[in-house]
PDB file of C-alpha atoms in Angstrom:
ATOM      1  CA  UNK A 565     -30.981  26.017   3.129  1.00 37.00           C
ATOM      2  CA  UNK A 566     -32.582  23.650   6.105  1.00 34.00           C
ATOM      3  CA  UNK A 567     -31.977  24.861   9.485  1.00 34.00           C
ATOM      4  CA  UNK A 568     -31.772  22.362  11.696  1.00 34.00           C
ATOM      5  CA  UNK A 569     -35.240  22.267  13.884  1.00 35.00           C
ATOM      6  CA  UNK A 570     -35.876  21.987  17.661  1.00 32.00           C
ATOM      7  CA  UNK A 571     -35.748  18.829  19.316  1.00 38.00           C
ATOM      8  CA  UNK A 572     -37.041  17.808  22.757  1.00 34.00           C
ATOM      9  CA  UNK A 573     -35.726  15.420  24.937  1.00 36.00           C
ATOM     10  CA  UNK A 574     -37.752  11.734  25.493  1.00 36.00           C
ATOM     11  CA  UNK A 575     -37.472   8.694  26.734  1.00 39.00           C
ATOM     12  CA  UNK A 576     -36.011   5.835  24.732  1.00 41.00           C
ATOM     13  CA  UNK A 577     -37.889   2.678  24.405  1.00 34.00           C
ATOM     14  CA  UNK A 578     -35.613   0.966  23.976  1.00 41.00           C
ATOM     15  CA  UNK A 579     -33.095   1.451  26.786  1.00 45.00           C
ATOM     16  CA  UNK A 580     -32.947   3.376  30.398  1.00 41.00           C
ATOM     17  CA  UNK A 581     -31.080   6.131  28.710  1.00 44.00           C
ATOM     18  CA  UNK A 582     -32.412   9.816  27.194  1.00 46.00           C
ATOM     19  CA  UNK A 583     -32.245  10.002  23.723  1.00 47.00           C
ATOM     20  CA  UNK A 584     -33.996  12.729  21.041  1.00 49.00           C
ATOM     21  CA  UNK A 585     -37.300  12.829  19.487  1.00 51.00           C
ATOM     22  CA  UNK A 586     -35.870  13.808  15.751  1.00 53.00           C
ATOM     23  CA  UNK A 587     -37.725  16.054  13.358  1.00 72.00           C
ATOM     24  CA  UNK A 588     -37.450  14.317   9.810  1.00 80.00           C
ATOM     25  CA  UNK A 589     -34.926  16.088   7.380  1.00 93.00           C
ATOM     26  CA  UNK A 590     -36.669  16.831   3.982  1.00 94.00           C
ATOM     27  CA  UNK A 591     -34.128  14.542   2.339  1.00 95.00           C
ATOM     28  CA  UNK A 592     -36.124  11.672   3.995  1.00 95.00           C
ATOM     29  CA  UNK A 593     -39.455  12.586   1.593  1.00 94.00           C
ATOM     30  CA  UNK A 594     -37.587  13.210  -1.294  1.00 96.00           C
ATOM     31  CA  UNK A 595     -39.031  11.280  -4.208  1.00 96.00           C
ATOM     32  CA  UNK A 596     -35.752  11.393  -5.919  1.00 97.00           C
ATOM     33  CA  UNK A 597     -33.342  10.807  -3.648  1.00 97.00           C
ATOM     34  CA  UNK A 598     -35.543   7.685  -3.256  1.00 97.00           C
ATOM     35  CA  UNK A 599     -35.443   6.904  -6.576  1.00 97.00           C
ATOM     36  CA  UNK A 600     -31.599   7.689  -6.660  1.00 97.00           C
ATOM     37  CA  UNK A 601     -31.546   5.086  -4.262  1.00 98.00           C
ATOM     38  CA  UNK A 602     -33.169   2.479  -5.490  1.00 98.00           C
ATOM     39  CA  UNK A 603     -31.525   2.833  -8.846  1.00 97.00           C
ATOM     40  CA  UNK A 604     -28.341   2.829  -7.300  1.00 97.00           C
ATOM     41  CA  UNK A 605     -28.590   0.097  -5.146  1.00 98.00           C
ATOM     42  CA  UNK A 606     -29.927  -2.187  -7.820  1.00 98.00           C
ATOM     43  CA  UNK A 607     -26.431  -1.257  -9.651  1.00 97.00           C
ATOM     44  CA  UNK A 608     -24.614  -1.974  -6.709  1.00 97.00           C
ATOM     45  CA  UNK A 609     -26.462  -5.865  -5.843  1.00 98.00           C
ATOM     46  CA  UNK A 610     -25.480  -6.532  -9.522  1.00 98.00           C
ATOM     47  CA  UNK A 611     -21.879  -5.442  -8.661  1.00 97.00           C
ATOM     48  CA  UNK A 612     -22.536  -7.624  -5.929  1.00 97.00           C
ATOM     49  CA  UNK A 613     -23.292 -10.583  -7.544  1.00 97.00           C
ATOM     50  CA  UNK A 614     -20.779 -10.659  -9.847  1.00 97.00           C
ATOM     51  CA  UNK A 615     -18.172  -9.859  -7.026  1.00 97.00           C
ATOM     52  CA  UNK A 616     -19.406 -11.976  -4.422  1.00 97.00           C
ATOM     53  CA  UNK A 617     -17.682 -15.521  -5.367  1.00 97.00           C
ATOM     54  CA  UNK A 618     -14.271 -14.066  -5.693  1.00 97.00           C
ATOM     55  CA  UNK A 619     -14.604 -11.916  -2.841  1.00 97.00           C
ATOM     56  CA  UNK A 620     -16.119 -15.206  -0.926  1.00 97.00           C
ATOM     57  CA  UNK A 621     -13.410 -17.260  -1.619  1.00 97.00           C
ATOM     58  CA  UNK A 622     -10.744 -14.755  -0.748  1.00 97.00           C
ATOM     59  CA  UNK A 623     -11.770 -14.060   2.350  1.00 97.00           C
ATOM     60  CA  UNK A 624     -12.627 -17.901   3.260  1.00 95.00           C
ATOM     61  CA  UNK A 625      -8.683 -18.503   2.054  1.00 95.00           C
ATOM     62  CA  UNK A 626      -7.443 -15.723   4.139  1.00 94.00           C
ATOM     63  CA  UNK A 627      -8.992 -16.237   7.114  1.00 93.00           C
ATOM     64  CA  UNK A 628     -11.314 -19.317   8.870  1.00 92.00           C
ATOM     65  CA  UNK A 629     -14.978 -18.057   9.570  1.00 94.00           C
ATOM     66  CA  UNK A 630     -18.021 -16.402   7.996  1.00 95.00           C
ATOM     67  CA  UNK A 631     -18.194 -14.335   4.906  1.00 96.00           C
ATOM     68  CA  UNK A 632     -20.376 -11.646   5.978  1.00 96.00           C
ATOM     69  CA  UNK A 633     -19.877  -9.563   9.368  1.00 95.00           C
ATOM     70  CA  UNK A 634     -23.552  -8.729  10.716  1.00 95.00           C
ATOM     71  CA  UNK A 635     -24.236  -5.926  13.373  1.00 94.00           C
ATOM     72  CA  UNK A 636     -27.022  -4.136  14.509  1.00 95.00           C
ATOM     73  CA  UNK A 637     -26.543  -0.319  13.872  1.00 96.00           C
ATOM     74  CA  UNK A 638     -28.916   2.541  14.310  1.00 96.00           C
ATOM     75  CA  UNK A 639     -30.482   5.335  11.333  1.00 95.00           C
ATOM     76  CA  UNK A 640     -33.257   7.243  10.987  1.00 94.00           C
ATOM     77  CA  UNK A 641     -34.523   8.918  14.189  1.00 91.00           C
ATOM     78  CA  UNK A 642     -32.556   5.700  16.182  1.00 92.00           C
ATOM     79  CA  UNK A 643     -34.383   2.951  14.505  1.00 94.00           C
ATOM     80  CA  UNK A 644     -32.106  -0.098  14.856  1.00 96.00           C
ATOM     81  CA  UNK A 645     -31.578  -2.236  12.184  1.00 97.00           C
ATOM     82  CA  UNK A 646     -29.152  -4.918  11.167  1.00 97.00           C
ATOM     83  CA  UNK A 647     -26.310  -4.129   8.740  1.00 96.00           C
ATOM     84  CA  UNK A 648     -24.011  -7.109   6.830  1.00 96.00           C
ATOM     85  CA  UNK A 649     -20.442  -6.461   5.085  1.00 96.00           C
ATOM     86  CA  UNK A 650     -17.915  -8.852   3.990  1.00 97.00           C
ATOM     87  CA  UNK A 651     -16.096  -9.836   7.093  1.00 96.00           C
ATOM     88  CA  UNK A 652     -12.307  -7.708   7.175  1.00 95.00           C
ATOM     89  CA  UNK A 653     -11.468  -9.068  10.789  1.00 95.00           C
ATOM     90  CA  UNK A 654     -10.689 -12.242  12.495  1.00 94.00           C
ATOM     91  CA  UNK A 655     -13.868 -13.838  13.749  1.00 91.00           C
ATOM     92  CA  UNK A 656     -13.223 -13.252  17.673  1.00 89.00           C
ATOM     93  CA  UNK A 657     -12.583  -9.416  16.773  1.00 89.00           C
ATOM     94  CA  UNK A 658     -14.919  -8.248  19.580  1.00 85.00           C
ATOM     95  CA  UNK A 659     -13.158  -9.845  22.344  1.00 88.00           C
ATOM     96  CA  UNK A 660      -9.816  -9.030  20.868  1.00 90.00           C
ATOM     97  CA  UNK A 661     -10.833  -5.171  20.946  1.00 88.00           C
ATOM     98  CA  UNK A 662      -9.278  -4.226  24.246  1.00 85.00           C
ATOM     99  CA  UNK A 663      -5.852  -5.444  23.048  1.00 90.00           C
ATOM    100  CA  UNK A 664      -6.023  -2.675  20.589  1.00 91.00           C
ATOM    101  CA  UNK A 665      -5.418   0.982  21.211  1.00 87.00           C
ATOM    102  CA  UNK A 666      -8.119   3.501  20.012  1.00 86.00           C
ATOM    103  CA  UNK A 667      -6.494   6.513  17.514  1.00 85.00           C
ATOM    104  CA  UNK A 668      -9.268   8.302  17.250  1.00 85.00           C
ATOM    105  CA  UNK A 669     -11.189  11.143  19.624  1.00 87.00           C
ATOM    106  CA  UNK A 670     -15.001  10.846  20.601  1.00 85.00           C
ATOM    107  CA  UNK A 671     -17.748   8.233  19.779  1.00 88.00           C
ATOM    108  CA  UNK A 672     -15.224   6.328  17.164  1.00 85.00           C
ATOM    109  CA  UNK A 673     -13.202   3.462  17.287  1.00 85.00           C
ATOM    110  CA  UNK A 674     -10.302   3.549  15.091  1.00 85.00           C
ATOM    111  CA  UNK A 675      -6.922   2.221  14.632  1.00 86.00           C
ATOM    112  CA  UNK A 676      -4.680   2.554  11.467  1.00 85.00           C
ATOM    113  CA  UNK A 677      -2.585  -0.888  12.432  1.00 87.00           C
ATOM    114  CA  UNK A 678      -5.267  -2.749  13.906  1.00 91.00           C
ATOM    115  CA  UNK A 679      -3.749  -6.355  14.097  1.00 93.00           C
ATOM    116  CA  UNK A 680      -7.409  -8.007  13.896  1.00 94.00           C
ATOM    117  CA  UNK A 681      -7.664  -6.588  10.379  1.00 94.00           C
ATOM    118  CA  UNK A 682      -7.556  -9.699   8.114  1.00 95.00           C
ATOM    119  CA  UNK A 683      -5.125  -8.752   4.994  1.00 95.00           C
ATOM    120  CA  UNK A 684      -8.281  -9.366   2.482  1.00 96.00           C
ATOM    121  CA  UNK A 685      -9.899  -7.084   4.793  1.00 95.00           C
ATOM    122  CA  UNK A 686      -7.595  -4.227   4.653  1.00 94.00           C
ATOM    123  CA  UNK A 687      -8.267  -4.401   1.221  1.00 95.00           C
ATOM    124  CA  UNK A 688     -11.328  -4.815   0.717  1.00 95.00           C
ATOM    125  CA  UNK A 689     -11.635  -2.242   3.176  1.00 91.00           C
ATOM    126  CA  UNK A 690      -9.425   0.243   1.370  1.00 88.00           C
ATOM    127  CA  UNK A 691     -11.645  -0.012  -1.760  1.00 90.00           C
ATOM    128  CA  UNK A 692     -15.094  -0.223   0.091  1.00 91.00           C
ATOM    129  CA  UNK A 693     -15.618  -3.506  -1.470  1.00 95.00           C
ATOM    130  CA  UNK A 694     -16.938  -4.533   1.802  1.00 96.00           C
ATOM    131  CA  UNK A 695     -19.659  -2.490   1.644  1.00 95.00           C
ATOM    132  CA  UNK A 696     -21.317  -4.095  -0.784  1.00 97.00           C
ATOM    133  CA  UNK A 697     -23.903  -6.039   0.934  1.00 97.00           C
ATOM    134  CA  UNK A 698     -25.372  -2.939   2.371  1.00 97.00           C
ATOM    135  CA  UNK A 699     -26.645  -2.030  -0.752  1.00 98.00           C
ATOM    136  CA  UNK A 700     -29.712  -4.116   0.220  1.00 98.00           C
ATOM    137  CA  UNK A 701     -30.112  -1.785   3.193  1.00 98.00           C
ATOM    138  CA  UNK A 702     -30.854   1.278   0.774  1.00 98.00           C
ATOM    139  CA  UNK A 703     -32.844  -1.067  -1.933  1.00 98.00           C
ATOM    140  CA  UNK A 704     -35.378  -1.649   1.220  1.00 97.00           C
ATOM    141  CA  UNK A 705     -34.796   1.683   2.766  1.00 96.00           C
ATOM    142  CA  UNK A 706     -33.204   1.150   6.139  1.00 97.00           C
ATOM    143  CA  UNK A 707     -30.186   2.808   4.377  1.00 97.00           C
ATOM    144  CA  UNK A 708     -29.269   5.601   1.632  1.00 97.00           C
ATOM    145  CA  UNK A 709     -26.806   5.869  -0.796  1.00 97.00           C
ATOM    146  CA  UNK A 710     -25.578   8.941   0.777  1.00 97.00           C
ATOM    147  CA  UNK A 711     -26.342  10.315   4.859  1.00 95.00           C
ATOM    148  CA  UNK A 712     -24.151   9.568   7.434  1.00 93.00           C
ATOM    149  CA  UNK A 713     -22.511   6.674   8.940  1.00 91.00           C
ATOM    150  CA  UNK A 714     -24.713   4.633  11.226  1.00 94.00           C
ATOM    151  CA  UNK A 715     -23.811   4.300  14.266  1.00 94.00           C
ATOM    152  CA  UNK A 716     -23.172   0.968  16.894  1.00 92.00           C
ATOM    153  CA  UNK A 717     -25.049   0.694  20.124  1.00 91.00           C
ATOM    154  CA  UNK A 718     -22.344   1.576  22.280  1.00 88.00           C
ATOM    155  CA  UNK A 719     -21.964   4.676  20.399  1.00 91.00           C
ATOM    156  CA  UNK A 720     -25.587   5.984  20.331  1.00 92.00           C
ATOM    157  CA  UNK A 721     -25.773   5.854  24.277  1.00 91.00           C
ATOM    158  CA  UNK A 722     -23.458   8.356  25.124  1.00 93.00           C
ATOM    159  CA  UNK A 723     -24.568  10.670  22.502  1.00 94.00           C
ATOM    160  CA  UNK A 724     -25.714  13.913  23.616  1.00 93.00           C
ATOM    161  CA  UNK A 725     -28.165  16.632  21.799  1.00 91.00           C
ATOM    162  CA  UNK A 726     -25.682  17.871  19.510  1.00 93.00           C
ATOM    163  CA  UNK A 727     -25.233  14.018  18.147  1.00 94.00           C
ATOM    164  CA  UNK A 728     -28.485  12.724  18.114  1.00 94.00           C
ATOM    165  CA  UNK A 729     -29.065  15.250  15.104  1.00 93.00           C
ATOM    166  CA  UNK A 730     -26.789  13.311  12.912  1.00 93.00           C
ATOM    167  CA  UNK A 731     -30.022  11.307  12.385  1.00 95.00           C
ATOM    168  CA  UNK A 732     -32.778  13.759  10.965  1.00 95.00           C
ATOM    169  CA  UNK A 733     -31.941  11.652   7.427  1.00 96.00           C
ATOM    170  CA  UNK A 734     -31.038   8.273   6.828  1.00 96.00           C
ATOM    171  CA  UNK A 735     -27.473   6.400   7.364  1.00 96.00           C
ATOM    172  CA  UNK A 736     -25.947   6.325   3.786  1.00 96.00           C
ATOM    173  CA  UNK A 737     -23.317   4.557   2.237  1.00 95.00           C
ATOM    174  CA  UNK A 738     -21.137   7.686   1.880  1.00 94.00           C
ATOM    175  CA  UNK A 739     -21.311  11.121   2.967  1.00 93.00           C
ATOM    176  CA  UNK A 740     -19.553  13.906   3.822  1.00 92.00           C
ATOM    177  CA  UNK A 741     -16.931  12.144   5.984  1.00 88.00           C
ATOM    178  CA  UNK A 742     -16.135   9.920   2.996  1.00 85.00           C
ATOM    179  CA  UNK A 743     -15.332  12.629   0.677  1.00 88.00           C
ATOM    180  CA  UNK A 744     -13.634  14.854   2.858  1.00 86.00           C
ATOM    181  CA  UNK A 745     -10.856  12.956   4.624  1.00 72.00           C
ATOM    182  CA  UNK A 746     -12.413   9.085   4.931  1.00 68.00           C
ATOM    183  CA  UNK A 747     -10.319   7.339   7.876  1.00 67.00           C
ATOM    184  CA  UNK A 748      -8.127  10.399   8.714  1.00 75.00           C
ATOM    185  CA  UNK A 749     -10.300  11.920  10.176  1.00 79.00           C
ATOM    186  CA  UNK A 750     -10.327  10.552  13.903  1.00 82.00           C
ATOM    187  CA  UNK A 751     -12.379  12.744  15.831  1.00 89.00           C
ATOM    188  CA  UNK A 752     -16.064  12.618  16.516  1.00 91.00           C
ATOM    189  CA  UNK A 753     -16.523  15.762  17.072  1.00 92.00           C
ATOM    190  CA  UNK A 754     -15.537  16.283  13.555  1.00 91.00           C
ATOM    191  CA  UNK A 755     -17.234  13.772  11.467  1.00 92.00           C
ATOM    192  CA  UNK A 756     -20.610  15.224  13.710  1.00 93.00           C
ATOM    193  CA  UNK A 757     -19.864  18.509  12.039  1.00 93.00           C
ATOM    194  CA  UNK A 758     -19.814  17.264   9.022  1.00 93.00           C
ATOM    195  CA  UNK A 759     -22.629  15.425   9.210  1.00 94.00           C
ATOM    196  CA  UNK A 760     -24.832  18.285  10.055  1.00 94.00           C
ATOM    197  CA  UNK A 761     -23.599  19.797   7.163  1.00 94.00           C
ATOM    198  CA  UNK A 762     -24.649  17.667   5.076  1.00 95.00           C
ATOM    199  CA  UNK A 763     -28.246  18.365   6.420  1.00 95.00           C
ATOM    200  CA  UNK A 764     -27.851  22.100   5.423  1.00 95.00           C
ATOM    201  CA  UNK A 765     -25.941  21.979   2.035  1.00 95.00           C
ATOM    202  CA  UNK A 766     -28.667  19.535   1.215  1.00 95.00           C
ATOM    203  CA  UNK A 767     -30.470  19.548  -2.342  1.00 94.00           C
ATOM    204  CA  UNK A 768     -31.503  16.449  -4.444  1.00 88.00           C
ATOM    205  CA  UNK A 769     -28.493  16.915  -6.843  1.00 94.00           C
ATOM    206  CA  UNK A 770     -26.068  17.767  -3.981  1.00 96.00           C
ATOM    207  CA  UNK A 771     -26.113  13.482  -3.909  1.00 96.00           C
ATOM    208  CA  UNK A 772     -24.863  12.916  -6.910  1.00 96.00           C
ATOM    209  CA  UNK A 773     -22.493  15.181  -6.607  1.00 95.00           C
ATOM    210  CA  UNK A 774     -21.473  13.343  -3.066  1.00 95.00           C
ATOM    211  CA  UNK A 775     -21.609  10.028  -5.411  1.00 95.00           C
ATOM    212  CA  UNK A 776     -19.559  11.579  -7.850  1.00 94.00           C
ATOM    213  CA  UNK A 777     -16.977  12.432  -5.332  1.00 93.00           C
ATOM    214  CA  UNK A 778     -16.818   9.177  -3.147  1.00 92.00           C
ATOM    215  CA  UNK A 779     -15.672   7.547  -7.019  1.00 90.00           C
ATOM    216  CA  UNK A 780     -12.791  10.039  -7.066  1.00 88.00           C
ATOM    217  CA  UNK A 781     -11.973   9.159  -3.620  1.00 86.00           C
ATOM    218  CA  UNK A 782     -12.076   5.610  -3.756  1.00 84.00           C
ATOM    219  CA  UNK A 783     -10.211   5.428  -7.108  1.00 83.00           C
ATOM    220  CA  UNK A 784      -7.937   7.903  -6.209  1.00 76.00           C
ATOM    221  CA  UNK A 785      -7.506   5.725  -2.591  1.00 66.00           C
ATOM    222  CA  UNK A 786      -7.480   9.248  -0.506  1.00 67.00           C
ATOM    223  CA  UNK A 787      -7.967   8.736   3.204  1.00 56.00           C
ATOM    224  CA  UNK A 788      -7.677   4.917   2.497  1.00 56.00           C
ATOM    225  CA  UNK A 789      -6.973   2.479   5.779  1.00 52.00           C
TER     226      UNK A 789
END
């Protein structure tokens, strides 16, 4: 079982703020889980492609504006990088956000009813089909299939020790918090827990069996928006 190591405290380089110098989960070396990866993300680009003109025109039907939603997020040991779904929200989401209340505790940002929600997008979101894109994120290895959700910028600078361990391993497509409650579970504090889990149930099977799970859940539309 991996223990979770010491971590010291440095300086970021990229902002004014403190953030952790990570030690490297073993999941990170793993030849298969790398493999795992790239296998399943090839899988997932062909879902993508044949997907992608339906989806496309649905949400261009639905709602004016692009068809992806880009964002810089933040894996491995707090290296940004840029994620892209298929946009769920109304394109001037971000300056709507204030209008909508946050039901959730912590470092999160949720809201069951949010009004921005497009209705493509709460389906799409409901059946993760707007993850999709970020399948290229694992095939070049920003992202895995499974780890733990990557967090936004205005997130990552108010974490403290305790959360800056969520990213020994990679972001991943699912996880943990996927399979064990999805969007009801609305506090931080929570979804940290189970992240760091994760890191100590962790064995190269234990991801399929996470796979294997997130299929049940999103079939089975538990803990859907």
């Amino acid at each position: 079982m991996y223990q979770l190591p010491f971590t010291t405290v440095v300086e970021s380089a990229t902002s004014n703020t403190k953030k952790l110098e990570l030690v490297v989960h073993p999941s990170v070396s793993s030849k298969f889980k790398r493999y795992l990866d790239i296998v399943g993300s090839l899988v997932g680009l062909l879902v993508l492609a044949i997907l992608f003109i339906p989806i496309a025109i649905a949400i261009k039907i639905d709602s004016p504006g692009p068809i992806f939603f880009t964002q810089q997020r933040y894996g491995l040991q707090g290296r940004p990088f840029r994620i892209r779904k298929f946009r769920s929200m109304v394109t001037d989401a971000e300056r709507l956000k204030s209008l909508v209340s946050n039901e959730a505790n912590g470092l999160i940002f949720k809201n069951k009813n949010d009004f921005r929600v497009t209705k493509i997008g709460r389906f799409l979101r409901s059946t993760s089909l707007d993850e999709l894109p970020q399948f290229w994120n694992v095939l070049v290895g920003e992202m895995s299939l499974v780890g733990t959700r990557p967090p936004t910028a205005d997130e990552v600078m108010h974490y403290n020790q305790r959360h800056w361990q969520r990213l020994n391993v990679k972001p991943g497509l699912t996880g943990e918090w996927q399979v064990n409650g999805r969007s009801r579970v609305k506090d931080f504090e929570q979804i940290v827990d189970l992240d760091l889990q994760y890191q100590k149930k962790w064995y190269p099977l234990y991801d399929i069996l996470l796979i294997a799970k997130t299929f049940y859940v999103i079939f089975g539309r538990i803990g859907a928006c």
